[in-house]
Coordinates of C-alpha atoms (C1' of nucleotides) in Angstrom, one line a residue:
Chain A
M1 CA 31.5 1.0 12.5
N2 CA 32.2 -2.1 10.9
F3 CA 34.0 -2.1 7.8
P4 CA 33.9 -5.6 6.1
A5 CA 37.4 -5.9 4.5
Q6 CA 37.2 -6.0 0.5
E7 CA 37.9 -2.7 -1.5
Q8 CA 37.1 -0.4 1.1
V9 CA 40.2 -1.0 3.1
N10 CA 42.3 0.8 0.2
E11 CA 39.9 3.8 0.7
M12 CA 40.1 3.7 4.3
N13 CA 44.1 4.0 4.2
L14 CA 44.2 6.3 2.0
I15 CA 41.4 8.7 3.3
N16 CA 42.7 10.8 6.4
I17 CA 39.8 11.5 9.2
E18 CA 39.2 14.6 8.1
S19 CA 37.7 13.8 4.5
V20 CA 35.8 10.8 6.3
K21 CA 33.8 13.2 8.4
L22 CA 30.6 13.6 6.7
S23 CA 29.2 16.9 5.3
C24 CA 25.7 17.2 5.1
K25 CA 26.3 20.9 4.2
N26 CA 28.1 19.8 0.5
C27 CA 26.0 17.0 0.2
S28 CA 24.3 16.6 -3.2
L29 CA 21.2 15.2 -1.3
S30 CA 21.0 18.0 1.1
E31 CA 18.1 19.6 -0.7
L32 CA 16.3 16.3 -0.4
C33 CA 17.2 14.8 2.9
L34 CA 16.1 15.9 6.2
P35 CA 18.3 18.9 7.0
R36 CA 16.1 20.9 4.5
S37 CA 15.4 23.7 6.6
L38 CA 18.0 23.8 9.1
S39 CA 20.4 26.6 10.0
D40 CA 24.1 26.3 9.7
D41 CA 24.2 25.8 13.1
D42 CA 21.5 23.1 13.5
L43 CA 23.2 21.6 10.5
A44 CA 26.4 21.1 12.6
R45 CA 24.4 19.2 15.2
F46 CA 22.7 17.2 12.5
E47 CA 25.8 16.0 11.2
E48 CA 27.5 14.9 14.6
I49 CA 24.8 12.2 14.7
V50 CA 24.9 11.1 11.0
D51 CA 27.1 7.7 10.5
T52 CA 28.9 6.5 7.7
R53 CA 27.9 2.7 6.4
P54 CA 30.1 0.6 3.9
P55 CA 28.6 0.2 0.9
I56 CA 26.1 -2.4 0.5
P57 CA 26.5 -4.6 -2.6
K58 CA 23.8 -5.7 -4.9
G59 CA 21.7 -8.2 -3.3
G60 CA 22.8 -7.0 0.1
A61 CA 20.5 -6.2 2.8
L62 CA 20.4 -2.9 4.5
Y63 CA 18.3 -4.5 7.4
H64 CA 15.8 -7.2 7.9
A65 CA 12.5 -7.9 8.7
G66 CA 12.3 -9.0 12.5
E67 CA 15.6 -6.7 13.3
A68 CA 15.1 -3.9 15.6
S69 CA 14.6 -0.7 14.0
Q70 CA 17.5 1.6 15.3
A71 CA 17.9 4.2 12.4
L72 CA 16.6 5.9 9.4
Y73 CA 18.7 5.8 6.1
A74 CA 19.4 8.3 3.4
I75 CA 20.4 6.8 0.0
K76 CA 23.3 8.4 -1.3
S77 CA 23.7 6.1 -4.1
G78 CA 22.4 3.0 -5.8
A79 CA 18.7 1.6 -5.2
F80 CA 16.8 -0.3 -2.7
K81 CA 13.6 -2.1 -2.7
S82 CA 11.7 -3.0 0.3
V83 CA 10.2 -6.4 0.7
V84 CA 7.4 -7.7 3.1
T85 CA 7.4 -11.8 3.2
T86 CA 5.0 -13.8 4.8
E87 CA 5.3 -17.0 6.7
D88 CA 5.0 -19.2 3.7
G89 CA 7.7 -17.5 1.9
E90 CA 5.7 -15.0 -0.4
E91 CA 7.1 -12.0 -1.0
Q92 CA 5.7 -8.7 -2.0
I93 CA 7.7 -5.4 -2.9
V94 CA 6.3 -2.7 -1.4
G95 CA 8.5 0.2 -2.7
F96 CA 11.4 1.2 -4.5
H97 CA 14.0 3.7 -3.0
M98 CA 16.2 6.1 -5.1
P99 CA 19.0 8.0 -4.1
G100 CA 18.1 11.2 -2.0
E101 CA 15.2 9.2 -0.3
L102 CA 14.8 8.1 3.2
V103 CA 13.9 4.8 4.4
G104 CA 13.5 2.8 7.7
F105 CA 10.1 3.9 8.8
D106 CA 8.5 0.5 8.5
G107 CA 8.0 -1.4 11.4
V108 CA 5.6 -2.4 14.5
E109 CA 6.9 -1.9 18.3
S110 CA 10.5 -0.8 17.0
V111 CA 10.6 -4.0 15.0
H112 CA 11.0 -4.1 11.3
N113 CA 8.5 -5.5 9.0
C114 CA 10.0 -5.4 5.8
T115 CA 13.8 -6.5 4.2
V116 CA 15.5 -3.7 2.4
V117 CA 17.6 -5.0 -0.2
S118 CA 20.0 -3.4 -2.7
L119 CA 19.4 -3.5 -6.5
D120 CA 22.9 -2.2 -6.7
R121 CA 26.2 -1.4 -5.2
S122 CA 24.6 1.4 -3.1
T123 CA 25.8 3.8 -0.1
V124 CA 23.4 5.3 2.7
C125 CA 24.1 7.9 5.5
E126 CA 22.5 6.4 8.7
L127 CA 20.8 8.6 11.0
P128 CA 20.5 6.8 14.6
L129 CA 16.9 7.2 16.1
R130 CA 18.2 7.9 19.2
D131 CA 20.0 10.7 18.2
L132 CA 17.6 11.6 16.0
E133 CA 14.8 12.4 18.7
A134 CA 17.3 13.5 21.0
L135 CA 18.0 16.3 18.3
S136 CA 14.8 16.9 17.0
R137 CA 13.7 17.9 20.9
K138 CA 16.2 20.8 20.5
V139 CA 16.2 21.7 16.7
E140 CA 12.5 23.4 16.0
G141 CA 12.1 22.1 12.5
L142 CA 13.6 18.7 12.5
Q143 CA 10.6 17.0 14.3
R144 CA 8.1 18.3 11.7
E145 CA 10.7 17.3 9.0
V146 CA 10.6 13.6 9.9
Y147 CA 6.8 14.0 10.4
T148 CA 6.6 15.2 6.6
V149 CA 8.7 12.2 5.2
M150 CA 6.5 10.1 7.2
R151 CA 3.0 11.3 6.0
R152 CA 4.3 11.4 2.6
E153 CA 5.1 7.9 2.6
I154 CA 1.7 7.2 3.9
S155 CA 0.1 9.0 1.0
Q156 CA 2.1 7.2 -1.4
E157 CA 1.2 3.6 0.1
Q158 CA -2.1 5.0 -0.2
A159 CA -1.7 6.2 -3.8
M160 CA -0.4 2.3 -4.5
L161 CA -3.2 0.8 -2.7
L162 CA -5.7 2.9 -5.4
L163 CA -3.4 1.5 -8.2
L164 CA -3.7 -2.1 -7.0
A165 CA -7.0 -2.3 -6.2
R166 CA -8.7 -0.3 -9.2
R167 CA -6.4 0.1 -12.2
T168 CA -5.7 -2.4 -15.1
A169 CA -2.3 -3.8 -15.7
E170 CA -1.6 -1.1 -18.6
S171 CA -2.3 1.6 -16.1
R172 CA -0.1 0.3 -13.4
L173 CA 2.7 0.1 -15.8
A174 CA 2.2 3.5 -17.0
S175 CA 2.0 4.9 -13.8
F176 CA 5.1 3.0 -12.6
L177 CA 7.3 4.5 -15.5
L178 CA 5.8 7.9 -15.3
S179 CA 6.6 7.6 -11.2
L180 CA 10.1 6.7 -11.9
S181 CA 10.5 9.5 -14.9
H182 CA 9.2 11.9 -11.9
R183 CA 11.4 10.8 -9.3
L184 CA 14.7 10.7 -11.1
G185 CA 13.6 14.2 -12.8
S186 CA 13.2 15.8 -9.5
R187 CA 16.6 14.6 -8.7
G188 CA 18.5 15.9 -11.6
F189 CA 18.4 12.9 -13.7
S190 CA 17.0 12.9 -17.2
R191 CA 13.2 12.6 -17.1
N192 CA 12.9 11.1 -20.7
E193 CA 15.7 8.5 -20.6
F194 CA 16.7 6.1 -17.8
N195 CA 17.8 3.0 -16.3
L196 CA 15.3 0.5 -14.6
V197 CA 17.7 -0.7 -11.7
M198 CA 15.1 -3.5 -11.1
S199 CA 14.3 -6.8 -13.2
R200 CA 11.0 -7.3 -14.7
H201 CA 10.2 -9.7 -11.9
D202 CA 10.6 -7.0 -9.4
I203 CA 8.3 -4.5 -11.4
A204 CA 5.6 -7.3 -11.9
N205 CA 5.8 -8.0 -8.3
Y206 CA 5.6 -4.6 -7.1
L207 CA 2.8 -3.9 -9.4
G208 CA 0.6 -7.3 -8.5
L209 CA 1.1 -8.4 -12.0
A210 CA 2.9 -11.5 -13.3
A211 CA 6.3 -11.2 -15.0
E212 CA 5.2 -12.2 -18.5
T213 CA 2.3 -9.5 -18.3
V214 CA 4.7 -6.5 -17.8
S215 CA 6.9 -7.8 -20.5
R216 CA 4.1 -8.1 -23.0
L217 CA 3.0 -4.4 -22.0
I218 CA 6.2 -3.4 -22.4
T219 CA 6.4 -4.7 -26.2
R220 CA 2.6 -3.1 -26.7
F221 CA 4.1 0.1 -25.3
Q222 CA 6.8 0.0 -28.0
E223 CA 4.7 -0.8 -30.7
S224 CA 2.3 1.9 -30.0
G225 CA 5.7 4.3 -30.0
I226 CA 5.1 5.2 -26.7
V227 CA 8.5 4.1 -25.2
E228 CA 11.7 2.6 -26.5
V229 CA 12.9 0.0 -24.2
N230 CA 16.5 -1.9 -24.6
R231 CA 16.9 -4.4 -21.8
R232 CA 16.7 -2.1 -18.8
R233 CA 17.2 1.3 -20.7
V234 CA 14.1 3.2 -21.0
T235 CA 13.7 5.9 -23.5
I236 CA 10.1 7.9 -23.0
L237 CA 9.0 9.0 -26.4
D238 CA 5.8 10.1 -26.0
L239 CA 5.0 11.2 -22.4
A240 CA 1.4 12.7 -23.1
M241 CA 0.8 9.2 -24.7
L242 CA 1.9 7.6 -21.9
K243 CA 0.0 9.7 -19.4
E244 CA -3.4 8.6 -21.6
R245 CA -2.9 5.0 -20.7
V246 CA -3.0 5.8 -17.0
G247 CA -6.5 6.5 -17.3
Q248 CA -8.9 3.4 -17.6
P249 CA -8.8 2.3 -21.4
G250 CA -12.6 3.5 -21.9
G251 CA -11.7 7.2 -21.4
T252 CA -12.5 9.0 -18.0
K253 CA -16.2 8.5 -17.0
V254 CA -18.1 10.9 -15.6
Chain B
M1 CA -19.2 16.9 0.7
N2 CA -20.9 19.7 2.4
F3 CA -21.2 19.5 6.3
P4 CA -24.5 21.2 7.1
A5 CA -24.6 22.3 10.7
Q6 CA -27.9 20.2 12.0
E7 CA -28.2 18.6 14.7
Q8 CA -25.2 19.1 16.9
V9 CA -26.5 22.4 17.8
N10 CA -28.7 21.1 20.0
E11 CA -26.1 19.1 22.1
M12 CA -23.7 21.8 22.1
N13 CA -26.2 24.2 24.0
L14 CA -27.0 21.4 26.7
I15 CA -23.6 20.7 27.7
N16 CA -22.3 22.7 30.3
I17 CA -18.2 23.9 30.2
E18 CA -17.1 21.8 32.9
S19 CA -18.6 18.3 31.4
V20 CA -16.7 19.5 28.0
K21 CA -13.3 19.5 29.6
L22 CA -11.6 16.1 28.5
S23 CA -10.4 14.0 31.1
C24 CA -7.6 11.3 29.3
K25 CA -7.1 10.0 32.7
N26 CA -10.9 8.5 33.0
C27 CA -11.0 7.9 29.0
S28 CA -11.9 4.4 28.5
L29 CA -9.3 4.6 25.2
S30 CA -5.9 5.9 27.5
E31 CA -4.5 2.5 27.2
L32 CA -5.0 2.7 23.3
C33 CA -4.7 6.3 22.7
L34 CA -1.1 8.1 22.7
P35 CA -0.8 9.1 26.5
R36 CA -0.1 5.2 27.5
S37 CA 3.2 5.7 29.2
L38 CA 3.0 9.1 30.2
S39 CA 3.4 10.3 33.8
D40 CA 0.4 11.6 36.0
D41 CA 2.1 14.8 35.5
D42 CA 2.4 14.6 31.6
L43 CA -0.7 13.5 31.5
A44 CA -2.2 16.8 32.6
R45 CA -0.1 18.5 30.0
F46 CA -1.4 16.2 27.4
E47 CA -5.0 16.8 28.5
E48 CA -4.6 20.3 27.9
I49 CA -3.9 20.2 24.3
V50 CA -6.7 17.7 23.6
D51 CA -9.9 19.3 21.9
T52 CA -13.4 18.4 22.0
R53 CA -15.0 18.2 18.8
P54 CA -19.0 18.0 17.8
P55 CA -20.2 14.5 17.3
I56 CA -19.9 13.7 13.4
P57 CA -23.0 12.3 11.9
K58 CA -23.0 9.3 9.4
G59 CA -21.9 10.3 6.3
G60 CA -20.1 13.3 7.5
A61 CA -16.3 14.2 7.1
L62 CA -13.8 14.5 9.6
Y63 CA -11.4 16.1 7.4
H64 CA -11.5 16.4 3.5
A65 CA -8.3 15.9 0.8
G66 CA -7.1 19.1 0.0
E67 CA -7.6 20.7 3.6
A68 CA -4.7 21.4 5.5
S69 CA -3.3 18.7 8.2
Q70 CA -3.7 20.5 11.6
A71 CA -4.2 17.8 14.1
L72 CA -4.5 14.0 14.8
Y73 CA -7.7 12.5 15.8
A74 CA -8.5 9.7 18.4
I75 CA -11.6 8.2 17.8
K76 CA -14.2 7.7 20.8
S77 CA -16.8 6.1 19.6
G78 CA -18.2 5.3 15.9
A79 CA -16.1 4.3 12.9
F80 CA -14.6 6.0 9.9
K81 CA -13.5 5.3 6.1
S82 CA -10.3 6.7 4.8
V83 CA -11.0 7.7 0.9
V84 CA -8.5 8.5 -1.7
T85 CA -10.0 10.4 -4.6
T86 CA -8.8 10.9 -7.9
E87 CA -9.3 13.6 -10.7
D88 CA -11.9 11.6 -12.6
G89 CA -13.8 11.0 -9.4
E90 CA -12.8 7.4 -8.8
E91 CA -12.6 6.7 -5.0
Q92 CA -10.6 3.9 -3.0
I93 CA -11.2 3.2 0.6
V94 CA -7.6 2.9 2.1
G95 CA -8.4 2.1 5.7
F96 CA -11.3 1.8 8.0
H97 CA -10.8 3.3 11.7
M98 CA -12.1 1.9 15.0
P99 CA -12.4 3.3 18.4
G100 CA -9.2 3.8 20.1
E101 CA -7.5 4.2 16.8
L102 CA -5.7 7.4 15.4
V103 CA -6.3 9.0 12.5
G104 CA -4.9 12.0 10.5
F105 CA -1.5 10.8 9.3
D106 CA -2.0 11.2 5.7
G107 CA -0.8 13.9 3.5
V108 CA 1.8 15.8 1.8
E109 CA 3.2 19.3 2.5
S110 CA 0.5 19.6 5.2
V111 CA -2.1 18.7 3.1
H112 CA -4.4 15.5 3.4
N113 CA -4.8 13.3 0.6
C114 CA -7.6 11.4 2.2
T115 CA -11.2 12.2 3.0
V116 CA -12.1 10.9 6.0
V117 CA -15.9 9.8 6.3
S118 CA -17.9 9.0 9.5
L119 CA -19.7 5.8 9.1
D120 CA -21.8 6.2 12.1
R121 CA -22.4 8.8 14.5
S122 CA -18.9 9.4 15.6
T123 CA -17.0 11.1 18.2
V124 CA -13.2 12.1 18.3
C125 CA -10.9 13.9 20.4
E126 CA -8.9 16.6 18.3
L127 CA -4.6 16.8 19.1
P128 CA -3.6 19.7 17.0
L129 CA -0.3 19.1 15.8
R130 CA 1.0 22.4 16.8
D131 CA 0.7 21.7 20.5
L132 CA 1.6 18.2 20.0
E133 CA 4.8 19.0 18.6
A134 CA 5.5 21.4 21.4
L135 CA 4.7 19.3 23.9
S136 CA 6.7 16.2 22.6
R137 CA 9.4 18.3 22.5
K138 CA 9.4 18.5 26.2
V139 CA 7.7 14.9 27.3
E140 CA 10.3 12.4 26.5
G141 CA 8.2 9.6 25.6
L142 CA 5.3 11.5 23.6
Q143 CA 7.2 12.0 20.3
R144 CA 8.0 8.1 20.2
E145 CA 4.5 7.4 21.1
V146 CA 3.7 9.5 17.5
Y147 CA 6.4 7.5 15.8
T148 CA 5.1 4.3 16.8
V149 CA 1.6 5.0 15.6
M150 CA 3.0 6.1 12.2
R151 CA 5.1 3.3 11.7
R152 CA 2.3 0.8 12.6
E153 CA 0.2 2.7 9.8
I154 CA 2.9 2.1 7.4
S155 CA 3.3 -1.5 8.3
Q156 CA -0.3 -1.9 8.1
E157 CA -0.8 -0.5 4.6
Q158 CA 2.4 -2.7 3.4
A159 CA 0.4 -5.6 4.5
M160 CA -2.7 -4.4 2.5
L161 CA -0.2 -3.9 -0.8
L162 CA 0.5 -7.6 0.0
L163 CA -3.0 -8.4 -0.2
L164 CA -4.4 -6.7 -3.1
A165 CA -1.3 -7.5 -5.5
R166 CA -1.2 -11.5 -4.3
R167 CA -4.1 -12.7 -2.7
T168 CA -7.3 -14.1 -4.1
A169 CA -10.7 -12.4 -3.5
E170 CA -11.6 -15.4 -0.9
S171 CA -8.1 -14.8 0.8
R172 CA -8.8 -11.2 0.8
L173 CA -12.4 -11.3 2.7
A174 CA -11.1 -13.5 5.2
S175 CA -8.0 -11.6 6.3
F176 CA -10.5 -8.9 6.4
L177 CA -13.0 -10.5 8.9
L178 CA -10.1 -11.9 10.6
S179 CA -8.5 -8.1 11.3
L180 CA -11.8 -6.9 12.0
S181 CA -12.3 -9.5 14.7
H182 CA -8.7 -8.9 16.0
R183 CA -9.1 -5.2 16.1
L184 CA -12.2 -5.2 17.9
G185 CA -11.0 -7.9 20.2
S186 CA -8.1 -6.1 21.3
R187 CA -10.5 -3.3 22.0
G188 CA -12.4 -5.3 24.5
F189 CA -15.7 -6.3 22.0
S190 CA -16.3 -9.7 21.0
R191 CA -13.9 -11.4 18.5
N192 CA -16.8 -13.9 17.2
E193 CA -19.6 -11.9 16.9
F194 CA -19.4 -8.0 15.6
N195 CA -21.2 -5.6 13.4
L196 CA -19.8 -4.4 10.1
V197 CA -20.1 -0.8 10.1
M198 CA -19.4 -0.6 6.5
S199 CA -21.7 -1.5 3.3
R200 CA -20.8 -4.2 1.2
H201 CA -19.9 -1.8 -1.2
D202 CA -17.4 -0.4 1.0
I203 CA -16.0 -3.7 1.8
A204 CA -15.7 -4.5 -1.7
N205 CA -13.7 -1.3 -2.7
Y206 CA -11.5 -1.7 0.2
L207 CA -10.8 -5.2 -0.9
G208 CA -10.2 -4.0 -4.7
L209 CA -13.1 -6.3 -5.4
A210 CA -16.8 -5.7 -6.9
A211 CA -19.5 -6.2 -4.3
E212 CA -21.1 -8.7 -6.1
T213 CA -17.9 -10.7 -5.5
V214 CA -18.1 -10.0 -1.9
S215 CA -21.7 -11.1 -1.6
R216 CA -20.8 -14.4 -3.4
L217 CA -18.0 -15.0 -0.7
I218 CA -20.0 -14.4 2.2
T219 CA -22.5 -16.6 0.9
R220 CA -20.0 -19.3 0.0
F221 CA -18.7 -18.5 3.9
Q222 CA -21.6 -19.5 5.3
E223 CA -22.4 -22.4 3.3
S224 CA -19.0 -23.9 4.6
G225 CA -20.1 -23.1 8.0
I226 CA -17.3 -20.8 8.7
V227 CA -19.3 -17.7 9.5
E228 CA -22.9 -16.8 9.9
V229 CA -23.7 -13.0 8.4
N230 CA -27.2 -11.6 9.0
R231 CA -27.4 -8.5 7.2
R232 CA -24.1 -6.7 9.1
R233 CA -24.4 -9.0 12.0
V234 CA -21.4 -11.2 11.8
T235 CA -20.6 -14.6 13.6
I236 CA -17.4 -16.4 13.1
L237 CA -18.5 -20.3 13.7
D238 CA -15.1 -21.6 12.6
L239 CA -11.8 -19.3 13.1
A240 CA -9.5 -22.2 12.2
M241 CA -11.4 -22.7 9.1
L242 CA -11.2 -18.9 8.4
K243 CA -7.8 -18.8 8.7
E244 CA -7.2 -21.6 6.2
R245 CA -9.0 -19.7 3.7
V246 CA -6.2 -16.7 4.1
G247 CA -3.8 -18.9 2.6
Q248 CA -4.2 -19.9 -1.1
P249 CA -6.4 -22.1 -2.1
G250 CA -3.9 -25.0 -3.3
G251 CA -2.7 -25.0 0.3
T252 CA 0.7 -23.7 1.3
K253 CA 3.2 -24.0 -1.5
V254 CA 7.0 -24.4 -0.1
Chain C
dC1 C1' -47.4 0.4 2.7
dG2 C1' -45.0 2.1 -0.8
dT3 C1' -40.8 3.8 -2.6
dT4 C1' -36.0 3.8 -2.6
dA5 C1' -31.6 1.8 -1.4
dA6 C1' -28.8 -2.4 -0.4
dT7 C1' -27.6 -6.9 -1.4
dT8 C1' -28.2 -11.3 -3.5
dT9 C1' -28.1 -14.2 -7.5
dG10 C1' -27.4 -15.8 -12.2
dA11 C1' -25.1 -15.5 -16.7
dT12 C1' -21.5 -14.1 -19.6
dC13 C1' -17.3 -11.9 -20.9
dA14 C1' -12.5 -10.0 -20.2
dT15 C1' -8.5 -9.6 -18.3
dC16 C1' -4.7 -11.6 -16.7
dT17 C1' -2.5 -15.6 -15.1
dT18 C1' -0.4 -20.3 -15.6
dC19 C1' 2.2 -23.4 -18.0
dA20 C1' 5.5 -23.8 -21.7
dA21 C1' 8.6 -23.0 -25.2
dC22 C1' 12.0 -19.8 -26.9
dA23 C1' 15.4 -15.9 -27.2
dT24 C1' 19.1 -13.1 -25.8
dG25 C1' 22.4 -11.5 -23.1
dA26 C1' 26.1 -11.9 -19.3
dG27 C1' 29.4 -14.2 -17.5
dT28 C1' 33.1 -18.1 -17.3
dG29 C1' 36.8 -21.2 -18.3
dG30 C1' 38.8 -23.9 -21.9
Chain D
dC1 C1' 38.2 -16.0 -28.6
dC2 C1' 34.8 -19.1 -28.8
dA3 C1' 31.3 -22.7 -26.6
dC4 C1' 28.7 -23.2 -22.9
dT5 C1' 25.8 -22.1 -19.2
dC6 C1' 22.6 -19.7 -16.4
dA7 C1' 20.1 -15.9 -15.9
dT8 C1' 16.6 -13.0 -17.6
dG9 C1' 13.7 -11.6 -20.7
dT10 C1' 9.6 -12.4 -24.5
dT11 C1' 6.0 -14.7 -27.2
dG12 C1' 1.8 -18.2 -27.5
dA13 C1' -2.0 -20.8 -26.0
dA14 C1' -5.4 -22.2 -22.9
dG15 C1' -7.5 -21.7 -18.4
dA16 C1' -9.3 -19.5 -14.5
dT17 C1' -10.5 -15.8 -11.5
dG18 C1' -13.3 -12.2 -10.9
dA19 C1' -15.8 -8.2 -13.3
dT20 C1' -19.8 -6.3 -15.5
dC21 C1' -24.6 -6.5 -16.8
dA22 C1' -29.2 -7.6 -15.6
dA23 C1' -32.6 -9.0 -12.6
dA24 C1' -34.6 -10.8 -8.4
dT25 C1' -35.2 -10.1 -3.0
dT26 C1' -34.9 -8.3 0.7
dA27 C1' -34.4 -4.5 4.2
dA28 C1' -35.0 0.4 5.4
dC29 C1' -37.6 4.4 6.2
dG30 C1' -40.6 7.8 5.9

DNA sequence: CGTTAATTTGATCATCTTCAACATGAGTGG
DNA sequence: CCACTCATGTTGAAGATGATCAAATTAACG
């Protein structure tokens, strides 16, 4: 493993071999990461295949489109965006990834078609596919676990297709805020108050809108007393009303 | 949706046991389906887990959202659409599926979140997940094969997200036609002349447009001499020009 | 051959984009 | 500590793309 010089050097020198070894058992993500249902025995085997990676600075890439896909990554801290790029330089953010989530499932014929960019200083665990495959032939539940995560990913993207194809700008932003609130909440953070790790521009891109539209919507939501937004700090004041804004403006038809 | 018994009954009675037995080896889809890289020996084991299903009439469902996910399906003939439905009855088509393709990857916690509807009289092979999991612990390449298909599915949906978020109506329809041409072509059908199995309404829904818009665009494409469309019969007259319409109208910026 | 569903065409309208200007904040060096 | 600069975000006005409503055509099918 290749550690760029910088600050980690200090850490590396101070930390002894033992403490560098990962412990999935004690990891705060263990309930969210793959080895949820593994026995102690299997967990030990799982830990063996997990690699560490140097922290990824803001703006740095976990991997690039076009690179060979060789591992999955569990996000320990920070956050990422997945970006699809067309030949003519057009970019589309197809997902944001929070701590506790797995990334690396995109790709055709073992070549990534997304670039995954860190939105913050982020740390990840690397799970080499080769080892993961080998291990999941031995460990009963692991293979199913991976399928489950991939299936969820597919379903999430399908929900996003619906969002982009059918909903108004207002509904999209409301959904986005609720989704963030939910995902952070289920990971032990506050559901009502959180930081947006991504820029307005990123949000707009993700939601298929112009940045100006997002800005205007945020203002509108504030004026309605639904949320309070200060820079990137979001406070949800009226969850019920926010949920109402997800439904189309005319109210639920049928 | 309610799946009446109907016509299948006749067929079931006529077919004898022998002819029901599947042969993946001789199947015309074998190059496209899962067992691409399997040895004869492994192929035999693969055949054992494959079930037959009665043909699904037009409008019938392969499975419904909410049902337990228990199998993958290889499409032998016909075609399907995957539909996501919201609480308030809104529907979004998230994919069309052609012969040779696999479906059944959607779902959260082993519950489907799509309904897969036949657009024609369709036949499928059923691959029970339980058996598939067991077999892929024994057969080296199989597990990877499944991952590959799922990864491709994820990537395709990401491409669709870009389409819906960033492209004009014209670009969407052009992409759609090219995609159909490509998919059918790679399965041995004509790239220049094919039938649309889905209605204008379905196309529009899939592309996040109004049916009227699709109709107008088709007319416009015809007037430009790009395609000829007669009812559901499509002939691509000028592939290059069609590809041009994918790029944004103003030409490629930067 | 009539009845119904699917598609096409026309006209108007709304939402969201684009362009432009401005405000605010963070970071930097004097 | 302040002034400056660059990045980010906000606001306003005009314009465009595509939706919706309405009506006419055409195809499908019993």
